[in-house]
Coordinates of C-alpha atoms (C1' of nucleotides) in Angstrom, one line a residue:
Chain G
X117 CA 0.0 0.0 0.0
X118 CA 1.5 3.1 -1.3
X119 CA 0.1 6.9 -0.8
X120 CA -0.6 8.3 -4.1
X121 CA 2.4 9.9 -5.5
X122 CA 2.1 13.5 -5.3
X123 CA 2.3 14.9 -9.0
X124 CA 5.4 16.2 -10.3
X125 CA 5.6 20.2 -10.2
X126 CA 5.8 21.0 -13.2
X127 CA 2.2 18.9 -14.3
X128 CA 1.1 20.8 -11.3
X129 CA 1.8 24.2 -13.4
X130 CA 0.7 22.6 -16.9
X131 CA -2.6 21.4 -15.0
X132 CA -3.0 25.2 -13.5
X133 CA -2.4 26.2 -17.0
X134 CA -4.8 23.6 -18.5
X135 CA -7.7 24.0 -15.9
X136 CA -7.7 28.1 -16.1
X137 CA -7.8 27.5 -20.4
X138 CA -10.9 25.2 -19.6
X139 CA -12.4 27.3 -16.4
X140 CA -12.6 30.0 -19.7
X141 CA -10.3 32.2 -17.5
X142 CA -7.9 32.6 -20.0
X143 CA -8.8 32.6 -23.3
X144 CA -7.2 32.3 -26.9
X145 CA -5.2 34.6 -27.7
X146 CA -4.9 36.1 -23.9
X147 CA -1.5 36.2 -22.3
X148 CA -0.2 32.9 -20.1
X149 CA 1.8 34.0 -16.7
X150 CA 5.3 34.5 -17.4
X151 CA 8.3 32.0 -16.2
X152 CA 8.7 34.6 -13.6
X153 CA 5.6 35.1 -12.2
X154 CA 4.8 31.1 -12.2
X155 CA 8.0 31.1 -10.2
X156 CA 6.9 33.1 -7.7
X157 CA 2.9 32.2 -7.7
X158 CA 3.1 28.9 -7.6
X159 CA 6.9 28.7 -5.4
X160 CA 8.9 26.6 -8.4
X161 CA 12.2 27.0 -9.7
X162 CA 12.3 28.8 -13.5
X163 CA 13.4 25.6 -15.0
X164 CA 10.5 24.0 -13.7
X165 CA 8.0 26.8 -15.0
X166 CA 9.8 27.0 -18.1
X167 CA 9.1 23.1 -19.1
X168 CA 5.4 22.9 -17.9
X169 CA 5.0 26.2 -20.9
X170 CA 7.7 25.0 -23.2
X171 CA 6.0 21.8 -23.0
X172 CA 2.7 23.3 -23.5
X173 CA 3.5 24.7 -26.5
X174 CA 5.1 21.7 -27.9
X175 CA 1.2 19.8 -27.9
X176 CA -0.1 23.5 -29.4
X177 CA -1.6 24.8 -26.3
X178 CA 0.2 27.7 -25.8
X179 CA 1.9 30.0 -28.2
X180 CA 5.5 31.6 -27.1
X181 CA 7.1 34.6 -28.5
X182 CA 10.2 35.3 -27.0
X183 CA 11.1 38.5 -25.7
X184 CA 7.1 39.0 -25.1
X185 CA 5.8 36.3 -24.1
X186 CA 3.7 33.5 -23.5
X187 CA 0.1 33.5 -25.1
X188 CA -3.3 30.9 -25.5
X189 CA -3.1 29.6 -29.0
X190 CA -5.7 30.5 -30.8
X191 CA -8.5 27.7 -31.8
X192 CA -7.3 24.9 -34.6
X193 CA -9.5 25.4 -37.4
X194 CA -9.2 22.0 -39.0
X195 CA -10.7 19.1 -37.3
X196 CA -8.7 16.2 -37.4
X197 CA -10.2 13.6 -39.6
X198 CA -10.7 11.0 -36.8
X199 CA -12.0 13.1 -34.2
X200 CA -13.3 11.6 -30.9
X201 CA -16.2 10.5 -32.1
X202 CA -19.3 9.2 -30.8
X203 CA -20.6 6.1 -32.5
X204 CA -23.8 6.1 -31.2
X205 CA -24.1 9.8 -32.8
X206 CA -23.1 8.9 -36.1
X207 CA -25.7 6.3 -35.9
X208 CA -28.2 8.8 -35.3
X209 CA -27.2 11.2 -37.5
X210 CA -27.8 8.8 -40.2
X211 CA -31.2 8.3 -39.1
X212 CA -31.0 5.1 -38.0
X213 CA -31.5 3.5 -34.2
X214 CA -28.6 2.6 -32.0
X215 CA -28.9 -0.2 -29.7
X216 CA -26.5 -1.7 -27.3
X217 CA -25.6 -5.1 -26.4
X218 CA -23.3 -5.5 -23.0
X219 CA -21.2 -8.8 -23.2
X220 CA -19.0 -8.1 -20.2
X221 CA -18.7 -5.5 -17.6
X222 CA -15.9 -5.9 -14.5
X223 CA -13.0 -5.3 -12.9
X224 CA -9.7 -6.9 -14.2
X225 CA -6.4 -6.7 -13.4
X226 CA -3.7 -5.7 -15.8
X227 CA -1.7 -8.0 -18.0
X228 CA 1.9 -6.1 -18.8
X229 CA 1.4 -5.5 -22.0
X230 CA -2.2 -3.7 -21.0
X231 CA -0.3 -1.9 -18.5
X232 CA 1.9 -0.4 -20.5
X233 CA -0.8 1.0 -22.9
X234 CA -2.8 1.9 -19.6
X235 CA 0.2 3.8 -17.9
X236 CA -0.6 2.1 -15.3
X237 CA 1.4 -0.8 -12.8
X238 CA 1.0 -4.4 -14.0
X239 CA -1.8 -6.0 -11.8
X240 CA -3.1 -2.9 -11.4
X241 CA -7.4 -2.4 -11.1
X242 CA -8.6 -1.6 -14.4
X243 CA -12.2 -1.0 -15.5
X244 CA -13.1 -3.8 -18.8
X245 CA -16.3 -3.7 -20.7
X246 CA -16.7 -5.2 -24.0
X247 CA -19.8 -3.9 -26.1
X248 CA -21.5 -4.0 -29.3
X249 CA -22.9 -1.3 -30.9
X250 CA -25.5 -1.9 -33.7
X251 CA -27.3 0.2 -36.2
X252 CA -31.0 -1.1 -36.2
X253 CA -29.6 -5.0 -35.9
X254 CA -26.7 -4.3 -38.0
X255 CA -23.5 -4.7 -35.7
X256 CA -21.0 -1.5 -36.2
X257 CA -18.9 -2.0 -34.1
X258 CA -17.1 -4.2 -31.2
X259 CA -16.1 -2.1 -28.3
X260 CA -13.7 -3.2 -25.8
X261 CA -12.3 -1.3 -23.7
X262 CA -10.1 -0.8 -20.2
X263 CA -11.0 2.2 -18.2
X264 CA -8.3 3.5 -15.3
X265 CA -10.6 3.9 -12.3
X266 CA -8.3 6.3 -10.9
X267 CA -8.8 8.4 -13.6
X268 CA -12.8 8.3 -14.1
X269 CA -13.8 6.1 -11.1
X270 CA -17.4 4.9 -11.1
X271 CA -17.3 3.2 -14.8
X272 CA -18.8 -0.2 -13.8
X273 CA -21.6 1.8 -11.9
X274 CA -22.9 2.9 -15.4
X275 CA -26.2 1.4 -17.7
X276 CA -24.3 1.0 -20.9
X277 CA -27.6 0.4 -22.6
X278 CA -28.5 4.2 -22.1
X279 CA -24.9 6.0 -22.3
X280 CA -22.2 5.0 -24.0
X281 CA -18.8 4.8 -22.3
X282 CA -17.7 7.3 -24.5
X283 CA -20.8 9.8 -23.2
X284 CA -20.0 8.9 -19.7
X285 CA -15.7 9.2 -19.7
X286 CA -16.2 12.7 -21.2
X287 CA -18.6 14.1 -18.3
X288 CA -16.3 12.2 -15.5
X289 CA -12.6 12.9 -16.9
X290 CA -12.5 16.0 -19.5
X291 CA -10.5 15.0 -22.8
X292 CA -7.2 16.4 -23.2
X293 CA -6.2 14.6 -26.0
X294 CA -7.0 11.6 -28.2
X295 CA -5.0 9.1 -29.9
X296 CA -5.7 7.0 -32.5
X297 CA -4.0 4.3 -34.4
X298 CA -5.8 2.5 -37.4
X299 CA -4.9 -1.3 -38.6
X300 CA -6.4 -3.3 -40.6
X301 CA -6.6 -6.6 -39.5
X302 CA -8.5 -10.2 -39.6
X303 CA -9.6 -10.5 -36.1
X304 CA -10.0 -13.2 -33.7
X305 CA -12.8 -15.4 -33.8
X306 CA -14.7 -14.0 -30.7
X307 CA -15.1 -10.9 -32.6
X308 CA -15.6 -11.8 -35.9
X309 CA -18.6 -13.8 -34.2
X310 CA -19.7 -10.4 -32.3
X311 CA -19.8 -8.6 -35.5
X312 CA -21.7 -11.5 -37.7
X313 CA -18.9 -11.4 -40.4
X314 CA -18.9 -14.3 -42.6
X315 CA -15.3 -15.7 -43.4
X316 CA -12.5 -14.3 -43.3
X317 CA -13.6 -10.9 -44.0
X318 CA -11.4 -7.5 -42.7
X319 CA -11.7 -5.6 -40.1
X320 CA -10.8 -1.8 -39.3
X321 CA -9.5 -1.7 -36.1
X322 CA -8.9 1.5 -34.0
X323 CA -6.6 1.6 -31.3
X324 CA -8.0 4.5 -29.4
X325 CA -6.2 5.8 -26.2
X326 CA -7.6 8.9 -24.4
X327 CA -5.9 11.3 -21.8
X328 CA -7.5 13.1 -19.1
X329 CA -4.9 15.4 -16.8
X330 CA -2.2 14.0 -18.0
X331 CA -2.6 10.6 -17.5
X332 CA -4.7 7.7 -19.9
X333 CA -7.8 7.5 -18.6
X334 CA -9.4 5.3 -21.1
X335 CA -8.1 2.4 -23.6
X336 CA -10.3 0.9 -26.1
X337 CA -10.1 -1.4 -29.8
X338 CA -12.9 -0.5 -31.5
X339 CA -13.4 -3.1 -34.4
X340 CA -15.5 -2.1 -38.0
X341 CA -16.1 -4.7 -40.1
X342 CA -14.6 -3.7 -43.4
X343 CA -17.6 -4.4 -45.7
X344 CA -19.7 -2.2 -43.7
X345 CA -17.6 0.5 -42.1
X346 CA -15.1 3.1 -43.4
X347 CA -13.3 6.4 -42.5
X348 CA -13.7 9.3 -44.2
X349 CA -11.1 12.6 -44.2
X350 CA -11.1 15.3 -46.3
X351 CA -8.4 18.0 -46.4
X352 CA -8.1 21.7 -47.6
X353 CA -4.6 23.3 -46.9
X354 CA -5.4 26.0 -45.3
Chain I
X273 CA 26.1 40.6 -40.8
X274 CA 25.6 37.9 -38.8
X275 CA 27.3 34.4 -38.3
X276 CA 25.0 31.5 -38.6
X277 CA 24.2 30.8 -35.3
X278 CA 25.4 27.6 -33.8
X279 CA 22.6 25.5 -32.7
X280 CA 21.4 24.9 -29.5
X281 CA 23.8 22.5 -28.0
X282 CA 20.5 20.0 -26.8
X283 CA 19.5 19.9 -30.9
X284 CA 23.2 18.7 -31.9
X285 CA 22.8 16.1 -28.9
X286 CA 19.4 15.0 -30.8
X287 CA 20.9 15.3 -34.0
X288 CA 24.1 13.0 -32.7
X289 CA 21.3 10.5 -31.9
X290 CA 19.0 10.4 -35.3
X291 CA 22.2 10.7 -37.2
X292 CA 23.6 7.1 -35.4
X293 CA 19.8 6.0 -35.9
X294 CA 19.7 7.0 -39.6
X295 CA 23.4 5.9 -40.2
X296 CA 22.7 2.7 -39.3
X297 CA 25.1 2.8 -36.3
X298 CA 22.4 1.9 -33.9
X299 CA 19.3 -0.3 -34.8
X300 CA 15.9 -1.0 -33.2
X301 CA 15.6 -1.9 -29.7
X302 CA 19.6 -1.5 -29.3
X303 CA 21.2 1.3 -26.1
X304 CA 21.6 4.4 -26.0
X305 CA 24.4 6.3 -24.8
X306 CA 23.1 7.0 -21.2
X307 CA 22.6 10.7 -20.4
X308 CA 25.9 10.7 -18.0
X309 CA 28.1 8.9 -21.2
X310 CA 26.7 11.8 -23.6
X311 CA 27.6 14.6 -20.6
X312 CA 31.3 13.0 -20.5
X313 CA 31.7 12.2 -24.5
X314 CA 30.3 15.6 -26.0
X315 CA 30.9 17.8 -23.0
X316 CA 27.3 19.3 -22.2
X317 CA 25.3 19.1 -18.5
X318 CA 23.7 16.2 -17.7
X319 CA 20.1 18.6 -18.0
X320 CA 21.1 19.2 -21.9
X321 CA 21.5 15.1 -22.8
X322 CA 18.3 14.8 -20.3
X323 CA 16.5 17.1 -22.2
X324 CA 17.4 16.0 -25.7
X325 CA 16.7 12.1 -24.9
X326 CA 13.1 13.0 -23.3
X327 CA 12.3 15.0 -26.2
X328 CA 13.3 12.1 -28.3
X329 CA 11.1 10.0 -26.3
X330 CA 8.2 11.6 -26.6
X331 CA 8.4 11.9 -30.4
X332 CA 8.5 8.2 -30.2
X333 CA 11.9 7.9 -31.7
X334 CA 13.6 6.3 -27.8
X335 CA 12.2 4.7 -25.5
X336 CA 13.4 5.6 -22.0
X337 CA 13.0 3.3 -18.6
X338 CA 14.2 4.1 -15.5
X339 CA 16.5 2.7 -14.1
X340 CA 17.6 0.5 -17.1
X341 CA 18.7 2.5 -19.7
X342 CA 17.2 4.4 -23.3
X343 CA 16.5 2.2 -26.5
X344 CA 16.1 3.2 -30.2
X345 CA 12.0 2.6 -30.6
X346 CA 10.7 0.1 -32.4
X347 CA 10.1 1.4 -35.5
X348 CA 6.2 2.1 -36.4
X349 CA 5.3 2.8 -39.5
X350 CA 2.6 5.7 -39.1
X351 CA 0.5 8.8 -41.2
X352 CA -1.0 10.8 -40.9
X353 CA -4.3 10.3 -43.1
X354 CA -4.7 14.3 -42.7
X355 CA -1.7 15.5 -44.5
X356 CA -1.6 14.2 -48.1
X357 CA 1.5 12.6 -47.5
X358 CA 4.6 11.0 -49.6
X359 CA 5.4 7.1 -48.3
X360 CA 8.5 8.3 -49.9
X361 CA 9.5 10.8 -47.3
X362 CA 8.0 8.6 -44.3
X363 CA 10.1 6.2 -45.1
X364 CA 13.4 8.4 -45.6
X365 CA 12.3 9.6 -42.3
X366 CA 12.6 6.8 -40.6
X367 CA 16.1 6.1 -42.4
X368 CA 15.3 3.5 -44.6
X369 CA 16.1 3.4 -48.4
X370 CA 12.9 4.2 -50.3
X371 CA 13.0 1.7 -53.7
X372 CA 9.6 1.8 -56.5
X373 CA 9.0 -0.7 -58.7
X374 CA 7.5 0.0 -61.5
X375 CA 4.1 -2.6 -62.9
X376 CA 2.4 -0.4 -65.7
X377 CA 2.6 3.3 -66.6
X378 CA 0.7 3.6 -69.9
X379 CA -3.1 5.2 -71.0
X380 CA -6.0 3.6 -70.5
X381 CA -10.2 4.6 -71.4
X382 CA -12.1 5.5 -68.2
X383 CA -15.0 2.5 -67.5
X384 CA -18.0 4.0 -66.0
X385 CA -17.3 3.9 -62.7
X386 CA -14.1 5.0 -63.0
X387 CA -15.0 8.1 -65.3
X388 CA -17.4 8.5 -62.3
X389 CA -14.8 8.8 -59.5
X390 CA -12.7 10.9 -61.8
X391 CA -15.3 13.7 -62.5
X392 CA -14.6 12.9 -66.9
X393 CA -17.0 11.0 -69.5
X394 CA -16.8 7.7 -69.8
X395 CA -14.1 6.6 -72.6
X396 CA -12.0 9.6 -72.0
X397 CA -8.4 9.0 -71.7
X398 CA -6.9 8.7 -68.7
X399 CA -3.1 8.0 -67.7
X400 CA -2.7 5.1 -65.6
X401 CA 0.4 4.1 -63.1
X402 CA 0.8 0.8 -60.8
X403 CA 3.3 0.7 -58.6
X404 CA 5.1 -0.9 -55.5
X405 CA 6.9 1.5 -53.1
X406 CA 9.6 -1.0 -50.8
X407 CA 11.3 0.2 -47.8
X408 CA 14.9 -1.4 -48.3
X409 CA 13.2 -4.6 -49.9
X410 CA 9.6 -4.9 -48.3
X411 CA 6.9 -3.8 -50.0
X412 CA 5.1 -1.2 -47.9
X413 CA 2.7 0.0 -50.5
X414 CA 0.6 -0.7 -53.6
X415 CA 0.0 2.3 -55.6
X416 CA -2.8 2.1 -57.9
X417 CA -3.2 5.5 -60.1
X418 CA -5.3 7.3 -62.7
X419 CA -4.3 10.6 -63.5
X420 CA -6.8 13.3 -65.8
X421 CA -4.2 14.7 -68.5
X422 CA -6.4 17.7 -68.7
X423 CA -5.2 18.8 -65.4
X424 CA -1.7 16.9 -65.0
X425 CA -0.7 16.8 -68.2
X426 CA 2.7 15.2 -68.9
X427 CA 2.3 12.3 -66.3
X428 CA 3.1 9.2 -68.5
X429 CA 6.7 10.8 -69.7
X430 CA 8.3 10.4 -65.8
X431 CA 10.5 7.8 -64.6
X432 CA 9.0 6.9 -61.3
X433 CA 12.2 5.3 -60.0
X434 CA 13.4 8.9 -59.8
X435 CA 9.9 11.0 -58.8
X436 CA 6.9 9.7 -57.0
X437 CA 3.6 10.1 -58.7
X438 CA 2.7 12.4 -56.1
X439 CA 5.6 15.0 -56.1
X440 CA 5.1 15.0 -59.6
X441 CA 1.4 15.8 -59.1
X442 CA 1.9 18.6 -56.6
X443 CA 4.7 20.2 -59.1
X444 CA 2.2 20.6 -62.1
X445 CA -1.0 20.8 -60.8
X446 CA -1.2 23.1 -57.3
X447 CA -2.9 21.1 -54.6
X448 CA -6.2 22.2 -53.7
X449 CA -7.8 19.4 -51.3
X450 CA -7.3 16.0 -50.8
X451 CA -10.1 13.1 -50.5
X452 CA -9.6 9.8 -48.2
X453 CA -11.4 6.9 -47.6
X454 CA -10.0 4.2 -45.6
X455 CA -10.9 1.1 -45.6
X456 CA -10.1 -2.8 -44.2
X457 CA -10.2 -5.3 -47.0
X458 CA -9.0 -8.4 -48.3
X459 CA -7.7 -7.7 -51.5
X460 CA -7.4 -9.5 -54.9
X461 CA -4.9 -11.9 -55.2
X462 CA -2.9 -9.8 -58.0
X463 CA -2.8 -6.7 -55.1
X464 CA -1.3 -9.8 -52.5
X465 CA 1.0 -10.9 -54.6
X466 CA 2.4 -7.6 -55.2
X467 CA 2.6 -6.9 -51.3
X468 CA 3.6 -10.6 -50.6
X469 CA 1.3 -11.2 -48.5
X470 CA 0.7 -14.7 -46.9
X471 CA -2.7 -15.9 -46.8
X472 CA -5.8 -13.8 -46.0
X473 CA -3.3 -10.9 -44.7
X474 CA -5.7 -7.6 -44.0
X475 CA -4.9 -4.7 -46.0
X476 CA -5.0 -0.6 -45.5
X477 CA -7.0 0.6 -48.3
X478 CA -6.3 4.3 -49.1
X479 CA -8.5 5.5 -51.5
X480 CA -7.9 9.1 -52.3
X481 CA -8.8 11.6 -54.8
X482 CA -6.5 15.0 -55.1
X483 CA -8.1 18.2 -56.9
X484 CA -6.7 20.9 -58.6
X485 CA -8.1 24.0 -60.2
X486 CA -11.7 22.8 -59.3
X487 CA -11.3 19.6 -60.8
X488 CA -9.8 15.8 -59.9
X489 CA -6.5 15.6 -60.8
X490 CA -5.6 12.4 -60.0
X491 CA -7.6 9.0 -58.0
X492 CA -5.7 6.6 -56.4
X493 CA -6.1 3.2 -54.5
X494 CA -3.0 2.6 -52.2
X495 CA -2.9 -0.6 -50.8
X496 CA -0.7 -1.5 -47.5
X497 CA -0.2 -4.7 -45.3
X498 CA -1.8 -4.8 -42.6
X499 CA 0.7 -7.0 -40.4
X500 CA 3.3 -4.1 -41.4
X501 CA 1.5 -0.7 -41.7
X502 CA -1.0 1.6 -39.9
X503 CA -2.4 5.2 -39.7
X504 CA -1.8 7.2 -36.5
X505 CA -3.1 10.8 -35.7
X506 CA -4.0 12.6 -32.4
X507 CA -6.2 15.0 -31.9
X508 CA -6.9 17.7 -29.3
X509 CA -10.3 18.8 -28.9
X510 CA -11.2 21.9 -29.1
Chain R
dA184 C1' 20.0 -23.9 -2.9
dC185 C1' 17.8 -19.8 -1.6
dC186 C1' 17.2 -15.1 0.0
dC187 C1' 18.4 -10.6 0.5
dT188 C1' 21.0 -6.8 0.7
dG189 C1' 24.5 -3.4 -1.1
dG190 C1' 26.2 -0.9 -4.6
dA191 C1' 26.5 0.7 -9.3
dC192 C1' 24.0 2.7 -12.7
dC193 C1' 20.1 4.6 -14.7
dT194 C1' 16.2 7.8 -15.4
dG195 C1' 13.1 11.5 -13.4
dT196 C1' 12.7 15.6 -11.3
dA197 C1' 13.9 20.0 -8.9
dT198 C1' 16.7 24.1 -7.9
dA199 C1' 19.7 28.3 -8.2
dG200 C1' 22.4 30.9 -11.0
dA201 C1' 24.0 32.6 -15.3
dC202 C1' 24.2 34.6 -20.0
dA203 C1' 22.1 35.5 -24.6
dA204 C1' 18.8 37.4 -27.7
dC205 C1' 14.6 39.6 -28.4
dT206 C1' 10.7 43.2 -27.7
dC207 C1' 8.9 47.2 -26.2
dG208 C1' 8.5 51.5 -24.2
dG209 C1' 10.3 55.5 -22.2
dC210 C1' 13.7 58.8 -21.8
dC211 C1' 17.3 61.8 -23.3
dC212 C1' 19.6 64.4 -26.7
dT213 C1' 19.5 66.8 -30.8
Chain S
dA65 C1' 9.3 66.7 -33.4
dG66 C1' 12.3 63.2 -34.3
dG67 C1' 15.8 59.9 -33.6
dG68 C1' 18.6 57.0 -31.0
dC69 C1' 19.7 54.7 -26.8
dC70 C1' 19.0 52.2 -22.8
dG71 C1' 16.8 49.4 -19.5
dA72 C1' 13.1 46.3 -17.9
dG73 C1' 10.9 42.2 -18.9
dT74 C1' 10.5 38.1 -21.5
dT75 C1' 11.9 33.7 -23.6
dG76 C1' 15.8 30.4 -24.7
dT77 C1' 19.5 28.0 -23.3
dC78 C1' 23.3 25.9 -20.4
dT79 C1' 25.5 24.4 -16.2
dA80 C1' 26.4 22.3 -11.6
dT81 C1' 24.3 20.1 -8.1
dA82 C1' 21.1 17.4 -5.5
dC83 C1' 17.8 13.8 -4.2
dA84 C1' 14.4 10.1 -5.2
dG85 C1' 13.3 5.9 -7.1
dG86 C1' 13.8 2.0 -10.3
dT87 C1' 16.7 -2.0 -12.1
dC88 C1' 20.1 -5.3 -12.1
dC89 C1' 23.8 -8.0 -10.5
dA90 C1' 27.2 -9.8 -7.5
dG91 C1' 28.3 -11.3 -3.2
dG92 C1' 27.4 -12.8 1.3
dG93 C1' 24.7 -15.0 4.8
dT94 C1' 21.3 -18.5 6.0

DNA sequence: ACCCTGGACCTGTATAGACAACTCGGCCCT
DNA sequence: AGGGCCGAGTTGTCTATACAGGTCCAGGGT
């Protein structure tokens, strides 16, 4: 039994940052507390303040000008083609019903490999729930997915049947940031039955990982079958 | 007047690294210098090799555990889907030697459903490209081509050894958006044996349509392994 | 044979101090 | 009034030092 480790400092200043930009007390384009002043606000060294803003404006948060100074970026205008969306609202918007089926919802402890992806210890209490998502009786997708309880405790407590995880994870733990990585693959049996696909039939699979304060609060492989599914991007430069 | 500035000492550490990487020198998976070997061989603070291997690490090039040691990353193969991107320079990046094979460069009549995709009549001429793109000798990409003549004209007269398709594209017709589908399928056996794929292998399908002047310049169908390629991207709301 | 305990080495973080380059505004001199 | 200079404030970088915690191995004790 360990206490919780207390955050390193300078998260501490990139969460005050990050919680002000969301609070709507600063706002794009407003100016961001200088190195100096976050050194004496907040009691930390320069060095400290100056990663927690350098680092800030690495992931596009905050713009820096030196000699002037440290500034909100302003809004990004393109929306990233695989934006963190809801199924169950694409589903809808196409006029169609969205149902639910729930094949497995508990607490599991996590495998190494899951751990690493989790950011999490190995053994460690993780969230699982493994879904299906259908369009009238159509199956879209296969949902699985591991949930850090530390990060948005009270997952198991939910009625999947009325909000989706993805509903629920974005009222408990705000998104900071999404990560996605798409394969193509033939999947294992015990989806391929989930999804009804008839032979050996493809599958896009997305490897979603969200973050919430700095830290994953959510993994999930969300599997399309390929004759029915597909991702759509469109770009303009600028 | 001004000398060129030298660059920050913490870029030359990162630059020693990816040179080593790209170099060949050190491999996947293999050590890297620790941050007090880097302090003693190039003669900077421990903070400057600190901070050049972290931000290594978090553009995924090391990987870092503490108390062992840093390791060149597996390498991924990513894209992003956004950015109409050259498998050409994604593979440079990562240090590998970028090879095409040629299949069929000549002019073909547009069938229905092709004239379709490609905004022309049917019967109009189109030019036509298949290609393989290999990093060192694996194929990592089936490039399928039609290309309107109206708007590129000239397209059939390049030696794609030299010049990908695409940096040919953006060089005569200006690059206005960019169309992607992407899609998990199974493909024809004349696509698999191109890509040497074993079996019932899943494959990436890229379908994408660029436009120029108001029109489609070009429609393509890019076919990847699934076992050896995928699409990342993140995305931060709002 | 097993355990377990140091010690060496590593990353991760934090601090204080220093110098450079840049921006901007105000002040002084002409 | 105009022009130039200087200083305050800002970011950008670099260093030396320190401590904490993780990993791994060898060596010693049981």
């Amino acid at each position: 039994m360990s206490l919780p480790q207390a955050a390193a400092r300078y998260l501490q200043v990139k969460d005050f940052i990050l919680e002000r930009i969301a609070g709507g007390a600063l706002r794009a384009g407003e100016r961001v507390p200088s190195e100096n002043e976050l050194t004496r606000t907040l009691t930390v060294s320069r060095m400290t303040a100056n990663r927690a803003l350098r680092e800030l404006a690495a992931d596009g948060v905050l713009v820096r000008v030196a000699g002037v100074g440290t500034f909100v970026a302003e809004q990004r205008v393109h929306a990233h083609p695989l934006e963190v969306r809801n199924i169950a609202d694409e589903i809808r918007a196409r006029g169609r019903q969205h149902r639910v089926r729930v094949h497995a919802l508990e607490s599991v402890s996590a495998s190494r490999e899951l751990a690493e992806r989790c950011g999490v210890k190995p053994g460690a209490a993780l969230d699982y729930s493994l879904l299906t998502h259908f369009e009238d009786s159509t199956p879209l997708q296969v949902e699985e997915r591991y949930v850090n309880p530390q990060v948005a405790p009270g997952y198991l407590r939910n009625d999947f049947s009325h909000i989706t995880p993805h509903e629920f994870l974005i009222r408990v733990a705000p998104l900071q940031r999404a990560e996605h990585i798409v394969r193509a693959v033939v999947p294992e049996r015990r989806i391929r039955r989930l999804l009804k696909l008839e032979g050996d039939e493809a599958c896009l699979l997305i490897l979603r990982r969200t973050f919430s304060r700095g830290r994953v609060a959510s993994v999930a492989d969300l599997y399309h079958p390929g004759s029915r599914y597909e991702l759509a991007a469109n770009s303009q430069p600028r």
